[in-house]
Tab-separated table of C-alpha atoms in Angstrom:
chain	number	residue	atom	x	y	z
A	175	MET	CA	97.450	87.078	122.930
A	176	GLN	CA	99.497	85.426	120.226
A	177	THR	CA	98.584	87.243	117.049
A	178	PRO	CA	100.085	86.728	113.623
A	179	ALA	CA	101.113	89.681	111.481
A	180	PRO	CA	98.433	90.774	108.979
A	181	PHE	CA	98.083	88.466	106.003
A	182	GLY	CA	95.804	87.873	103.034
A	183	TYR	CA	93.822	84.656	102.607
A	184	GLU	CA	92.281	82.831	99.710
A	185	ARG	CA	90.936	79.364	99.060
A	186	ALA	CA	92.278	77.393	96.161
A	187	THR	CA	89.744	75.512	94.049
A	188	SER	CA	92.348	73.558	92.055
A	189	VAL	CA	96.057	72.719	92.201
A	190	ASP	CA	96.684	74.805	89.089
A	191	GLY	CA	94.749	77.648	90.676
A	192	ALA	CA	96.956	77.432	93.779
A	193	ILE	CA	100.085	77.517	91.601
A	194	ALA	CA	98.741	80.520	89.670
A	195	SER	CA	98.071	82.306	92.986
A	196	LEU	CA	101.598	81.552	94.215
A	197	GLN	CA	103.013	82.971	90.963
A	198	ARG	CA	100.823	86.068	91.186
A	199	LEU	CA	101.418	86.799	94.872
A	200	GLY	CA	105.157	86.171	94.855
A	201	PRO	CA	107.567	84.588	97.340
A	202	GLU	CA	105.782	85.895	100.469
A	203	ALA	CA	102.761	83.696	99.733
A	204	ARG	CA	102.507	80.278	101.377
A	205	ILE	CA	100.307	77.245	100.930
A	206	ILE	CA	98.383	76.308	104.085
A	207	ALA	CA	97.073	72.760	104.586
A	208	GLY	CA	96.503	71.510	108.154
A	209	GLY	CA	98.224	74.621	109.460
A	210	HIS	CA	99.410	72.986	112.675
A	211	SER	CA	103.019	73.988	112.118
A	212	LEU	CA	102.534	77.168	110.093
A	213	LEU	CA	99.865	78.913	112.212
A	214	PRO	CA	101.714	78.512	115.546
A	215	MET	CA	104.890	79.766	113.830
A	216	MET	CA	102.965	82.770	112.492
A	217	LYS	CA	101.597	83.513	115.963
A	218	LEU	CA	105.096	83.342	117.401
A	219	ARG	CA	106.246	85.561	114.473
A	220	LEU	CA	108.734	82.931	113.380
A	221	ALA	CA	106.973	82.902	110.010
A	222	ASN	CA	105.409	85.996	108.447
A	223	PRO	CA	103.832	85.096	105.108
A	224	GLU	CA	101.870	87.935	103.499
A	225	HIS	CA	99.331	85.625	101.889
A	226	LEU	CA	97.944	82.197	102.695
A	227	ILE	CA	96.494	79.970	100.000
A	228	ASP	CA	94.250	77.386	101.652
A	229	ILE	CA	94.249	74.018	99.863
A	230	ASN	CA	91.941	72.200	102.310
A	231	ASP	CA	89.149	72.104	99.689
A	232	LEU	CA	91.341	70.121	97.262
A	233	VAL	CA	89.995	66.750	98.379
A	234	GLU	CA	91.422	65.230	95.191
A	235	LEU	CA	94.816	65.476	96.979
A	236	SER	CA	93.665	63.171	99.795
A	237	TYR	CA	94.195	59.484	98.989
A	238	ILE	CA	96.391	56.443	99.647
A	239	ARG	CA	96.386	53.990	96.752
A	240	GLU	CA	98.493	51.396	94.968
A	241	GLN	CA	99.368	52.214	91.374
A	242	ASP	CA	102.140	51.228	88.939
A	243	GLY	CA	104.217	49.377	91.538
A	244	GLU	CA	104.069	52.230	94.038
A	245	ILE	CA	101.972	53.387	96.923
A	246	ARG	CA	100.861	56.911	96.131
A	247	ILE	CA	99.820	59.284	98.878
A	248	GLY	CA	98.126	62.603	98.122
A	249	ALA	CA	99.740	65.630	99.771
A	250	LEU	CA	96.573	66.552	101.680
A	251	THR	CA	96.303	63.109	103.327
A	252	ARG	CA	95.943	63.679	107.083
A	253	HIS	CA	98.069	61.985	109.735
A	254	VAL	CA	95.021	60.084	111.012
A	255	ALA	CA	94.504	58.510	107.560
A	256	LEU	CA	98.168	57.437	107.413
A	257	LEU	CA	97.789	55.891	110.870
A	258	LYS	CA	94.682	53.914	109.924
A	259	SER	CA	95.651	52.831	106.390
A	260	GLU	CA	95.694	49.036	105.993
A	261	LEU	CA	97.564	49.365	102.696
A	262	LEU	CA	100.396	51.252	104.398
A	263	ALA	CA	100.361	48.911	107.409
A	264	ARG	CA	100.861	45.965	105.069
A	265	HIS	CA	103.737	47.419	103.030
A	266	PHE	CA	105.305	50.119	105.230
A	267	PRO	CA	104.448	49.625	108.936
A	268	VAL	CA	106.960	52.403	109.682
A	269	PHE	CA	104.150	54.886	108.981
A	270	ALA	CA	101.895	53.530	111.747
A	271	ASP	CA	104.901	53.406	114.115
A	272	ALA	CA	105.551	57.082	113.477
A	273	GLU	CA	101.940	58.213	113.379
A	274	THR	CA	101.161	56.891	116.852
A	275	VAL	CA	103.833	59.242	118.236
A	276	ILE	CA	103.371	62.338	116.031
A	277	ALA	CA	101.780	65.077	118.142
A	278	ASP	CA	98.382	63.923	119.510
A	279	PRO	CA	95.155	62.522	118.019
A	280	VAL	CA	93.450	65.908	117.706
A	281	VAL	CA	96.410	67.451	115.872
A	282	ARG	CA	96.593	64.332	113.678
A	283	ASN	CA	93.028	65.074	112.502
A	284	ARG	CA	94.352	68.191	110.739
A	285	GLY	CA	98.059	67.835	109.930
A	286	THR	CA	98.990	66.481	106.484
A	287	ILE	CA	101.896	64.574	104.970
A	288	GLY	CA	102.528	67.290	102.390
A	289	GLY	CA	102.575	69.975	105.049
A	290	SER	CA	104.937	67.971	107.260
A	291	LEU	CA	107.406	67.362	104.426
A	292	CYS	CA	107.278	70.964	103.170
A	293	GLN	CA	107.674	72.391	106.667
A	294	ALA	CA	110.833	70.243	106.775
A	295	ASP	CA	111.424	70.704	110.482
A	296	ALA	CA	114.479	68.610	111.318
A	297	ALA	CA	112.601	67.172	114.307
A	298	GLU	CA	109.618	66.127	112.206
A	299	ASP	CA	109.086	62.336	111.931
A	300	LEU	CA	107.636	61.821	108.432
A	301	SER	CA	110.686	63.322	106.704
A	302	ALA	CA	112.827	60.606	108.300
A	303	VAL	CA	110.227	57.946	107.448
A	304	CYS	CA	110.116	59.022	103.789
A	305	THR	CA	113.922	59.127	103.682
A	306	ALA	CA	114.090	55.561	105.018
A	307	VAL	CA	111.570	54.096	102.552
A	308	LYS	CA	113.227	55.979	99.668
A	309	ALA	CA	110.133	57.947	98.791
A	310	LYS	CA	109.851	60.256	95.815
A	311	VAL	CA	107.742	63.384	95.850
A	312	VAL	CA	105.855	64.949	92.961
A	313	ILE	CA	106.260	68.723	92.759
A	314	ARG	CA	104.101	70.743	90.398
A	315	GLY	CA	104.904	74.285	89.284
A	316	ALA	CA	104.110	76.619	86.412
A	317	ALA	CA	106.587	74.730	84.207
A	318	GLY	CA	104.959	71.362	84.881
A	319	GLU	CA	105.585	68.372	87.117
A	320	ARG	CA	108.838	66.869	88.357
A	321	VAL	CA	109.630	63.894	90.585
A	322	VAL	CA	112.309	64.376	93.244
A	323	GLY	CA	113.826	61.652	95.424
A	324	MET	CA	114.049	62.259	99.176
A	325	GLU	CA	117.865	62.251	98.842
A	326	ASP	CA	117.537	65.530	96.890
A	327	PHE	CA	114.550	66.936	98.779
A	328	HIS	CA	116.165	68.752	101.707
A	329	VAL	CA	118.333	71.640	100.568
A	330	GLY	CA	118.821	73.330	103.957
A	331	PRO	CA	117.154	73.917	107.334
A	332	TYR	CA	113.402	74.294	106.670
A	333	GLN	CA	114.264	74.435	102.956
A	334	THR	CA	113.201	71.885	100.375
A	335	ALA	CA	113.213	71.332	96.626
A	336	VAL	CA	109.693	72.813	96.608
A	337	GLY	CA	110.247	76.289	95.149
A	338	ALA	CA	108.320	79.508	95.749
A	339	GLY	CA	105.800	78.854	92.982
A	340	ASP	CA	105.526	75.094	93.505
A	341	VAL	CA	103.050	72.754	95.198
A	342	LEU	CA	103.972	69.298	96.480
A	343	THR	CA	101.127	67.106	95.249
A	344	GLU	CA	102.035	63.476	95.919
A	345	VAL	CA	104.391	61.143	97.784
A	346	ARG	CA	105.351	57.917	96.018
A	347	LEU	CA	106.685	54.823	97.780
A	348	PRO	CA	108.234	52.279	95.392
A	349	LEU	CA	107.112	48.723	96.238
A	350	ARG	CA	109.850	46.097	96.285
A	351	PRO	CA	109.638	42.544	97.695
A	352	GLY	CA	111.174	41.509	101.015
A	353	SER	CA	110.713	44.856	102.725
A	354	GLY	CA	110.456	45.639	106.415
A	355	SER	CA	110.427	49.016	108.137
A	356	ALA	CA	110.205	50.559	111.606
A	357	HIS	CA	110.345	53.890	113.435
A	358	GLU	CA	111.789	54.375	116.930
A	359	LYS	CA	111.360	57.622	118.837
A	360	VAL	CA	112.056	58.841	122.343
A	361	GLU	CA	110.200	61.918	123.560
A	362	ARG	CA	110.025	63.625	126.944
A	363	ARG	CA	106.254	63.233	127.185
A	364	ALA	CA	103.337	62.185	124.983
A	365	GLY	CA	102.986	64.397	121.925
A	366	ASP	CA	106.301	66.205	122.309
A	367	TRP	CA	108.904	66.621	119.599
A	368	ALA	CA	111.483	63.852	119.519
A	369	ILE	CA	114.639	63.958	121.605
A	370	ALA	CA	115.786	61.740	118.765
A	371	ALA	CA	114.083	59.369	116.323
A	372	ALA	CA	115.323	56.809	113.816
A	373	SER	CA	113.470	55.370	110.819
A	374	ALA	CA	114.769	52.296	109.041
A	375	ALA	CA	113.692	50.266	106.036
A	376	VAL	CA	115.413	47.105	104.775
A	377	TRP	CA	114.876	44.943	101.729
A	378	ILE	CA	116.055	41.363	102.201
A	379	ALA	CA	116.440	38.605	99.602
A	380	ALA	CA	118.047	35.188	100.105
A	381	GLY	CA	119.257	36.145	103.577
A	382	ARG	CA	121.077	39.297	102.418
A	383	ILE	CA	120.197	42.957	102.778
A	384	THR	CA	119.751	44.056	99.165
A	385	ASP	CA	118.930	47.645	100.077
A	386	VAL	CA	118.443	49.748	103.196
A	387	GLY	CA	117.336	53.265	104.118
A	388	ILE	CA	117.868	55.098	107.413
A	389	GLY	CA	116.668	58.583	108.360
A	390	LEU	CA	117.131	60.448	111.652
A	391	SER	CA	114.971	63.181	113.202
A	392	ALA	CA	115.881	65.959	115.642
A	393	VAL	CA	119.637	65.425	115.646
A	394	GLY	CA	120.832	67.933	113.039
A	395	LEU	CA	119.814	71.048	111.130
A	396	THR	CA	117.875	68.908	108.662
A	397	THR	CA	116.608	65.332	108.542
A	398	ILE	CA	119.731	63.158	108.409
A	399	HIS	CA	120.131	60.531	105.711
A	400	LEU	CA	122.622	57.926	107.016
A	401	THR	CA	124.385	56.994	103.792
A	402	ARG	CA	127.550	55.649	105.470
A	403	ALA	CA	125.592	53.203	107.628
A	404	GLU	CA	123.538	52.177	104.599
A	405	ASP	CA	126.739	51.404	102.646
A	406	LEU	CA	127.923	49.211	105.518
A	407	LEU	CA	124.689	47.191	105.607
A	408	ARG	CA	124.081	46.671	101.896
A	409	GLY	CA	124.983	43.125	100.792
A	410	GLN	CA	125.406	41.811	104.339
A	411	ALA	CA	123.425	39.177	106.225
A	412	PRO	CA	121.343	40.833	108.969
A	413	SER	CA	122.757	40.283	112.469
A	414	GLU	CA	122.790	41.949	115.874
A	415	ASP	CA	126.504	42.764	115.536
A	416	LEU	CA	125.954	44.363	112.154
A	417	PHE	CA	123.056	46.485	113.427
A	418	ALA	CA	125.103	47.530	116.465
A	419	GLU	CA	127.875	48.641	114.139
A	420	ALA	CA	125.364	50.628	112.068
A	421	GLY	CA	124.124	52.207	115.320
A	422	ALA	CA	127.678	53.262	116.178
A	423	ILE	CA	128.005	54.926	112.762
A	424	ALA	CA	124.653	56.649	113.307
A	425	ALA	CA	125.854	58.030	116.652
A	426	ALA	CA	128.984	59.376	114.940
A	427	ASP	CA	127.277	60.744	111.816
A	428	CYS	CA	124.482	62.760	113.445
A	429	SER	CA	125.020	66.327	114.643
A	430	PRO	CA	122.688	67.035	117.563
A	431	GLY	CA	122.651	70.269	119.509
A	432	ALA	CA	122.428	70.563	123.292
A	433	ASP	CA	119.068	71.893	124.471
A	434	GLY	CA	116.321	71.315	127.026
A	435	ARG	CA	115.876	67.823	125.626
A	436	GLY	CA	119.386	66.749	126.525
A	437	PRO	CA	123.142	67.150	126.024
A	438	ILE	CA	124.976	66.101	122.877
A	439	ASP	CA	126.603	62.908	124.194
A	440	TYR	CA	123.241	61.648	125.477
A	441	LYS	CA	121.572	62.299	122.112
A	442	ARG	CA	124.386	60.556	120.210
A	443	HIS	CA	124.049	57.527	122.472
A	444	LEU	CA	120.279	57.562	121.991
A	445	VAL	CA	120.623	57.733	118.194
A	446	GLY	CA	122.869	54.668	118.266
A	447	VAL	CA	120.375	52.687	120.331
A	448	LEU	CA	117.333	53.804	118.314
A	449	THR	CA	119.013	53.067	114.960
A	450	HIS	CA	119.946	49.596	116.197
A	451	ARG	CA	116.384	48.942	117.415
A	452	ALA	CA	114.762	50.276	114.217
A	453	LEU	CA	116.997	48.057	112.052
A	454	ARG	CA	116.313	45.017	114.233
A	455	ARG	CA	112.544	45.532	114.054
A	456	ALA	CA	112.600	46.319	110.314
A	457	ALA	CA	114.587	43.137	109.603
A	458	ALA	CA	112.230	41.037	111.742
A	459	ARG	CA	109.267	42.434	109.817
A	460	ALA	CA	110.981	41.702	106.502
A	461	ALA	CA	111.597	38.126	107.647
A	462	SER	CA	107.963	37.624	108.699
A	463	GLN	CA	106.811	38.934	105.321
A	464	GLU	CA	109.198	36.592	103.521
A	465	ALA	CA	107.854	33.545	105.348
B	46	MET	CA	88.854	80.262	118.640
B	47	HIS	CA	89.048	84.064	118.944
B	48	TYR	CA	86.203	84.342	116.421
B	49	ILE	CA	84.086	81.893	118.431
B	50	ARG	CA	84.697	83.800	121.667
B	51	GLU	CA	84.680	87.404	120.507
B	52	GLN	CA	82.464	87.569	117.405
B	53	VAL	CA	79.981	84.786	118.134
B	54	GLY	CA	80.163	85.401	121.888
B	55	LEU	CA	80.402	81.733	122.899
B	56	THR	CA	82.986	81.876	125.652
B	57	GLY	CA	82.705	78.226	126.636
B	58	THR	CA	85.585	77.437	124.274
B	59	HIS	CA	88.646	78.325	126.299
B	60	TRP	CA	91.725	80.188	125.177
B	61	GLY	CA	94.838	78.431	126.456
B	62	CYS	CA	98.215	78.165	124.774
B	63	ASP	CA	97.045	79.485	121.370
B	64	THR	CA	99.611	77.249	119.633
B	65	SER	CA	97.853	73.833	119.445
B	66	ASN	CA	99.531	72.297	122.486
B	67	CYS	CA	97.074	72.409	125.386
B	68	GLY	CA	93.687	71.288	123.969
B	69	ALA	CA	91.516	73.743	125.958
B	70	CYS	CA	90.010	75.112	122.716
B	71	VAL	CA	88.910	71.823	121.121
B	72	VAL	CA	85.667	72.020	119.117
B	73	LEU	CA	84.137	69.565	116.673
B	74	MET	CA	84.500	70.476	112.998
B	75	ASP	CA	82.308	68.208	110.862
B	76	GLY	CA	82.274	65.834	113.861
B	77	GLU	CA	86.075	65.653	114.232
B	78	PRO	CA	87.796	67.206	117.250
B	79	VAL	CA	90.150	70.030	116.215
B	80	LYS	CA	92.150	72.623	118.138
B	81	SER	CA	90.275	75.780	117.217
B	82	CYS	CA	93.247	78.065	117.974
B	83	THR	CA	94.908	76.569	114.925
B	84	VAL	CA	92.018	76.710	112.475
B	85	LEU	CA	91.421	80.143	110.946
B	86	ALA	CA	87.777	81.213	111.034
B	87	ALA	CA	87.983	81.568	107.244
B	88	MET	CA	89.158	77.947	106.999
B	89	ALA	CA	86.079	76.799	108.953
B	90	ASP	CA	83.675	78.712	106.685
B	91	GLY	CA	81.155	76.259	105.238
B	92	HIS	CA	81.913	73.600	107.841
B	93	ASP	CA	79.778	72.468	110.784
B	94	VAL	CA	81.358	73.643	114.058
B	95	ARG	CA	80.066	72.404	117.437
B	96	THR	CA	81.235	74.041	120.640
B	97	VAL	CA	80.802	72.930	124.246
B	98	GLU	CA	77.600	74.994	124.424
B	99	SER	CA	75.926	72.429	122.130
B	100	LEU	CA	76.236	69.569	124.618
B	101	GLU	CA	73.389	70.544	126.936
B	102	VAL	CA	69.998	70.313	125.227
B	103	ASP	CA	66.858	71.790	126.887
B	104	GLY	CA	68.452	71.730	130.321
B	105	GLN	CA	69.474	68.097	129.869
B	106	LEU	CA	73.197	67.515	130.344
B	107	ASP	CA	75.010	65.355	127.816
B	108	PRO	CA	76.079	62.048	129.430
B	109	ILE	CA	79.704	63.169	129.167
B	110	GLN	CA	78.885	66.322	131.165
B	111	GLN	CA	76.969	64.229	133.678
B	112	GLY	CA	79.958	61.884	133.925
B	113	PHE	CA	82.321	64.772	134.697
B	114	HIS	CA	79.859	65.863	137.400
B	115	GLU	CA	79.411	62.369	138.910
B	116	ARG	CA	83.121	61.512	138.899
B	117	HIS	CA	84.371	64.924	140.014
B	118	ALA	CA	86.422	65.245	136.831
B	119	LEU	CA	87.051	68.956	137.042
B	120	GLN	CA	88.941	70.989	139.563
B	121	CYS	CA	89.649	74.488	138.237
B	122	GLY	CA	87.599	73.750	135.096
B	123	PHE	CA	89.863	75.475	132.614
B	124	CYS	CA	90.610	72.401	130.494
B	125	THR	CA	87.049	71.055	130.853
B	126	PRO	CA	85.433	72.385	127.634
B	127	GLY	CA	88.230	70.915	125.532
B	128	MET	CA	88.165	67.667	127.510
B	129	LEU	CA	84.384	67.393	127.068
B	130	MET	CA	84.517	67.903	123.303
B	131	THR	CA	87.511	65.600	122.856
B	132	THR	CA	85.894	62.787	124.824
B	133	ARG	CA	82.441	63.381	123.270
B	134	ALA	CA	84.083	62.741	119.880
B	135	LEU	CA	85.802	59.653	121.287
B	136	LEU	CA	82.507	58.154	122.477
B	137	ASP	CA	80.801	59.026	119.171
B	138	ALA	CA	83.484	57.020	117.334
B	139	ASN	CA	84.091	54.356	119.969
B	140	PRO	CA	81.189	53.884	122.438
B	141	ASP	CA	83.108	51.448	124.679
B	142	PRO	CA	86.710	52.662	124.929
B	143	THR	CA	89.332	51.049	127.146
B	144	ASP	CA	91.162	53.173	129.706
B	145	LEU	CA	94.164	53.209	127.371
B	146	GLU	CA	92.022	54.433	124.465
B	147	ILE	CA	90.617	57.194	126.683
B	148	ARG	CA	94.101	58.217	127.795
B	149	THR	CA	95.322	58.237	124.188
B	150	ALA	CA	92.339	60.344	123.095
B	151	ILE	CA	93.078	63.018	125.721
B	152	SER	CA	96.851	62.877	125.289
B	153	GLY	CA	96.672	66.229	123.484
B	154	ALA	CA	94.673	67.861	126.287
B	155	ILE	CA	96.494	69.177	129.321
B	156	CYS	CA	94.882	69.393	132.776
B	157	ARG	CA	97.137	71.550	134.939
B	158	CYS	CA	95.339	70.302	138.046
B	159	THR	CA	96.542	66.874	136.826
B	160	GLY	CA	93.138	65.344	137.497
B	161	TYR	CA	93.389	62.788	134.716
B	162	GLN	CA	92.321	59.793	136.798
B	163	ASN	CA	88.872	61.246	137.406
B	164	ILE	CA	88.530	62.358	133.786
B	165	VAL	CA	89.115	58.780	132.636
B	166	GLY	CA	86.549	57.659	135.217
B	167	ALA	CA	84.053	60.225	133.936
B	168	VAL	CA	84.384	59.002	130.356
B	169	ARG	CA	83.866	55.411	131.540
B	170	TRP	CA	80.792	56.569	133.482
B	171	ALA	CA	79.373	58.228	130.361
B	172	ALA	CA	80.148	55.197	128.188
B	173	GLU	CA	78.387	52.846	130.594
B	174	HIS	CA	75.345	55.082	131.014
B	175	GLU	CA	75.016	55.592	127.266
B	176	ALA	CA	75.205	51.823	126.760
B	177	ALA	CA	72.500	51.301	129.397
B	178	ALA	CA	70.330	53.959	127.738
B	179	ARG	CA	70.734	52.219	124.384
B	180	ARG	CA	69.704	48.883	125.912
B	181	GLU	CA	66.555	50.456	127.361
B	182	ALA	CA	65.643	52.145	124.086
């Protein structure tokens, strides 16, 4: 039997209540949302929190809406809602791309965007997606609320800007015209973690890439933000040669480890191909939106 | 899942991988299929939980159970409770699924006998018989 170490449990009735509980119980307390990463890790004794604070009753954290030039997603929004959202499909199709290949439909009924980002597994897809679309996250703690860009979100393996007494409450996606986005993933079998995955978003105006975001999953200790490839693409006209060059940079700038999913040279090659494909598809979507 | 089996005594829900991979322990929580190994009993408090035992009513098999019987969709039977609950939820949401939709729905449920072909056939059987029953009603 896979049994977690003993732990305490309470249900939060408000975000402020959850923060107060985190403050009171100290750094060994953890928020639990869908639980589909945390509970298996507790059973395998990879995580041993002393207290769980269940936020599943905080339905006010479950929404996808447009507000003030952004799409705002509540932290407790489940994968299945991200997959089915017409608002997201219209502005950021990268979410539906990713959500069809994250775990399986039954897991997607429980897992949440906030939980995925806070778990910050380097192989997790939504962290790369949010990096690509230049998302910002809202983090609330005892001292109030702050907004952190994805570029400052990951501070180490499984470590984020969300501190011990903090709760991630919202993900914000700035809306800008001419956008296109796509996610490409290769896995060994349905529902598995990625061998490698690439998320790309481009913003195109007058035939030029005005801005671009690229995030990689499963090929480093954290989600990889491909700043060097982004610098290459910015200001250029989209082309196959350009995207191939960006793919070559991606292959060089990732740092995969060899494991049961493949050797390092294979993963680097795969990252190059997936980055190229994600950029191509993102640019095509931007063009179709422009027309 | 351990609460369902050991405290409530309903052993139809099977205990497989215990880490949300295999799908043998799927139950319906408020109508949605969930992997019960990865929902704490305390988290389910106040919610409606349906296990495989709820499918048969007064000796009458649910069409999905009948479909598994007609199409020989179980071999060892270990994955069957999870498969039944997962596909019951599919038909509740989508009464006429394509083969691809059925395969996607059970993509988080592992049959180690690898009898997927017959499981897809069983779900089709149930869908068609439920549609016929609705037409007669």
